[in-house]
Coordinates of N, CA and C in Angstrom, one line a residue:
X26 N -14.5 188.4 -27.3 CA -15.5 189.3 -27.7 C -15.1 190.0 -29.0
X27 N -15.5 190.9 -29.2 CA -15.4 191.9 -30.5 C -15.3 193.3 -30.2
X28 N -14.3 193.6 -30.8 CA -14.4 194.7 -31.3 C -15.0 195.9 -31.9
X29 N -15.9 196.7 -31.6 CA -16.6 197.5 -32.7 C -16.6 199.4 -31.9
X30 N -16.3 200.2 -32.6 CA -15.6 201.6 -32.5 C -15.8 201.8 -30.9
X31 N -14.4 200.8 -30.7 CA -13.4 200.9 -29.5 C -14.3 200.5 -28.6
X32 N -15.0 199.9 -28.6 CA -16.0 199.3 -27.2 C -16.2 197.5 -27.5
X33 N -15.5 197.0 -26.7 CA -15.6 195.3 -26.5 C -17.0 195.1 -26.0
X34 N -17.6 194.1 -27.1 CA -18.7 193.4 -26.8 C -18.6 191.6 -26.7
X35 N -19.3 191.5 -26.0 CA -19.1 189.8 -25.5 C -19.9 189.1 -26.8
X36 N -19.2 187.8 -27.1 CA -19.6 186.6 -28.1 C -21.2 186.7 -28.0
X37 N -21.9 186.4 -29.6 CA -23.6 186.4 -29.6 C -23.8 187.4 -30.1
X38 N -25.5 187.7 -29.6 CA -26.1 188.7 -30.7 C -26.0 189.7 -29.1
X39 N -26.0 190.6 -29.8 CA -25.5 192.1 -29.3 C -27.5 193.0 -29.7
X40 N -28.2 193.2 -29.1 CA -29.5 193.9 -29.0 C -29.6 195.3 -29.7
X41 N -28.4 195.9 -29.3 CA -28.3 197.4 -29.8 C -26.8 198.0 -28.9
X42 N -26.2 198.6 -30.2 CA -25.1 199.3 -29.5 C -25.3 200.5 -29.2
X43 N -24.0 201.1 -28.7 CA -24.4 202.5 -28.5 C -24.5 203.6 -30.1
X44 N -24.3 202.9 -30.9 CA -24.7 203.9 -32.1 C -25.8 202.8 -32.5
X45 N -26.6 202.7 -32.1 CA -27.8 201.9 -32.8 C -27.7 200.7 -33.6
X46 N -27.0 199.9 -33.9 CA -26.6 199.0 -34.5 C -27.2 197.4 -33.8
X47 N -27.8 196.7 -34.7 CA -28.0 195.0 -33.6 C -26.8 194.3 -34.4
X48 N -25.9 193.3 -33.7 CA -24.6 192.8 -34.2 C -24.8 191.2 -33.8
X49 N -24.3 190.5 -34.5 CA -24.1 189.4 -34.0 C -22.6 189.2 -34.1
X50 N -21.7 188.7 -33.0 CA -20.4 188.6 -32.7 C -20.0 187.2 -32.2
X51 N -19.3 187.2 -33.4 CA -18.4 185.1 -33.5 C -16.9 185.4 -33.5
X52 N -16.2 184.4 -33.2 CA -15.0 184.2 -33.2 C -14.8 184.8 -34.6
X53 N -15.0 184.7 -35.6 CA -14.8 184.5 -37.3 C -14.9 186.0 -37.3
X54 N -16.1 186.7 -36.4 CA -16.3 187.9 -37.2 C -17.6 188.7 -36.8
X55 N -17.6 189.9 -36.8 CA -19.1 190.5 -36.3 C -19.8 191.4 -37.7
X56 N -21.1 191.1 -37.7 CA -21.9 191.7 -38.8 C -23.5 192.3 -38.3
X57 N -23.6 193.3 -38.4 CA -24.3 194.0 -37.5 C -25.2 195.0 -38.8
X58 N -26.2 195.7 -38.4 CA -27.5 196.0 -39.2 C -28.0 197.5 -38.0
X59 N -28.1 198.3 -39.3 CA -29.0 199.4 -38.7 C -29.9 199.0 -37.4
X60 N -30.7 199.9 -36.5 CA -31.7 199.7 -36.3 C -32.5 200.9 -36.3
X61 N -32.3 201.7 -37.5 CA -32.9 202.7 -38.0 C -32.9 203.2 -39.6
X62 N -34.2 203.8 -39.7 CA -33.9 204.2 -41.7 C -33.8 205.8 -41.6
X63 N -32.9 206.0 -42.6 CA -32.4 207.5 -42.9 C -33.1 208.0 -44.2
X64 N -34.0 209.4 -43.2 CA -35.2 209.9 -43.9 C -34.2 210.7 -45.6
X65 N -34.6 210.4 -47.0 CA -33.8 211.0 -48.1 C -35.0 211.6 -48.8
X66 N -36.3 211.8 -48.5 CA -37.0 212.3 -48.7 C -37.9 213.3 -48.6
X67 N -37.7 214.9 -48.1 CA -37.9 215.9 -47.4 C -37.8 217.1 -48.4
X68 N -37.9 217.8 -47.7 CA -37.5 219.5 -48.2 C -36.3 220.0 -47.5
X69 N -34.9 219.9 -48.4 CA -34.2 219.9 -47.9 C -33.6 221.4 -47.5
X70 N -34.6 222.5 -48.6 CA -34.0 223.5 -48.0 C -34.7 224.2 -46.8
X71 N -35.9 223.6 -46.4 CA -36.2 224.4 -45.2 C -36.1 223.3 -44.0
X72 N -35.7 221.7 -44.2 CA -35.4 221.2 -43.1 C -34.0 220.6 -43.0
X73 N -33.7 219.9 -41.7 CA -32.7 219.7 -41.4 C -33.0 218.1 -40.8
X74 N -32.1 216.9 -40.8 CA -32.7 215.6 -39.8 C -31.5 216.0 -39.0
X75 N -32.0 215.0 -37.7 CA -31.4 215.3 -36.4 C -31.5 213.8 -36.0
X76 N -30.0 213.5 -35.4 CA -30.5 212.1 -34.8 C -31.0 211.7 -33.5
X77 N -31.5 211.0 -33.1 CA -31.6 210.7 -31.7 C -31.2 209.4 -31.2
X78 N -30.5 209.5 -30.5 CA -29.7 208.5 -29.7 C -30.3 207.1 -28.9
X79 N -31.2 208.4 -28.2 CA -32.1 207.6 -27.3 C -33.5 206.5 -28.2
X80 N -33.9 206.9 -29.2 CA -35.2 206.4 -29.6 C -34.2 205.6 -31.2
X81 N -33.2 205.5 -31.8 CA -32.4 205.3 -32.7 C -33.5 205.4 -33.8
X82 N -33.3 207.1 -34.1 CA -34.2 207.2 -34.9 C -33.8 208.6 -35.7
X83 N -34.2 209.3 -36.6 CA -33.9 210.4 -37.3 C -35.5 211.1 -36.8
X84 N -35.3 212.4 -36.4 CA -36.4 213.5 -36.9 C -35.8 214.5 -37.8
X85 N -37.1 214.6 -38.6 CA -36.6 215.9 -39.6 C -37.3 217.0 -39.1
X86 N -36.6 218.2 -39.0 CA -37.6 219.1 -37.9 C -36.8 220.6 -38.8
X87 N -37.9 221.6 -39.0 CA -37.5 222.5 -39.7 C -36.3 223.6 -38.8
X88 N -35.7 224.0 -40.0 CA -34.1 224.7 -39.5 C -34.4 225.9 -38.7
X89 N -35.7 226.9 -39.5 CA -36.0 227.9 -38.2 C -36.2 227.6 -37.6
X90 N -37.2 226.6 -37.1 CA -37.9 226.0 -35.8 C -37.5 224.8 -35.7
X91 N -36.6 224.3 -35.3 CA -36.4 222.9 -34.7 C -37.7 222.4 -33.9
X92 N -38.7 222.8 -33.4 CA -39.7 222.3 -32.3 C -40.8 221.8 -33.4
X93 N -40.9 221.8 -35.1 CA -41.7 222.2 -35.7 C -41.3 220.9 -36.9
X94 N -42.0 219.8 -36.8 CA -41.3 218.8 -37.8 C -41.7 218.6 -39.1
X95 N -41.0 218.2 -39.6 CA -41.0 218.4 -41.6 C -41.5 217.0 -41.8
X96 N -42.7 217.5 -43.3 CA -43.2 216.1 -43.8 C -41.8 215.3 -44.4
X97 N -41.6 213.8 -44.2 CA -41.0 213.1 -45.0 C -41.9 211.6 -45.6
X98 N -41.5 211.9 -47.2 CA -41.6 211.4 -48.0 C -41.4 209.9 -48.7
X99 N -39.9 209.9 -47.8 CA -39.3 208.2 -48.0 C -37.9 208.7 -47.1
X100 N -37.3 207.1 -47.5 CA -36.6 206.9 -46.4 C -35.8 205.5 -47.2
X101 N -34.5 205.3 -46.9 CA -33.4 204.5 -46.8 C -32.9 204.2 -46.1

């Protein structure tokens, strides 16, 4: 299998790790891809992004009110 931050995954493609990543894992080598885009277009002084684990996804949600989400713009 492979190696990837300290958790053994078996030979093939890998669906999603626990940090969001889809991997495909060979004898040779593993090479693996986001499964999420990181919001770089917001208002950065009144918000904050937050990640989420569960949905492998960024919200940007403002810093006084986290309950209260910020327009974004673009994304990388």
């Amino acid at each position: 299998g492979c190696l990837l931050e300290g958790k053994l995954y078996p030979f093939g493609e890998i669906s999603r790790t626990d940090n969001c990543f889809r991997c495909s894992c060979s004898q040779e080598a593993i090479s693996c891809c986001s499964l999420f885009h990181t919001p770089v277009g917001y208002d950065k002084n009144r918000c904050e992004i937050v990640f989420n684990k569960k949905s492998c996804s960024y919200n940007v949600v403002q810093k006084k009110d986290p309950s209260k989400e910020c327009f974004v713009y673009s994304h990388a």
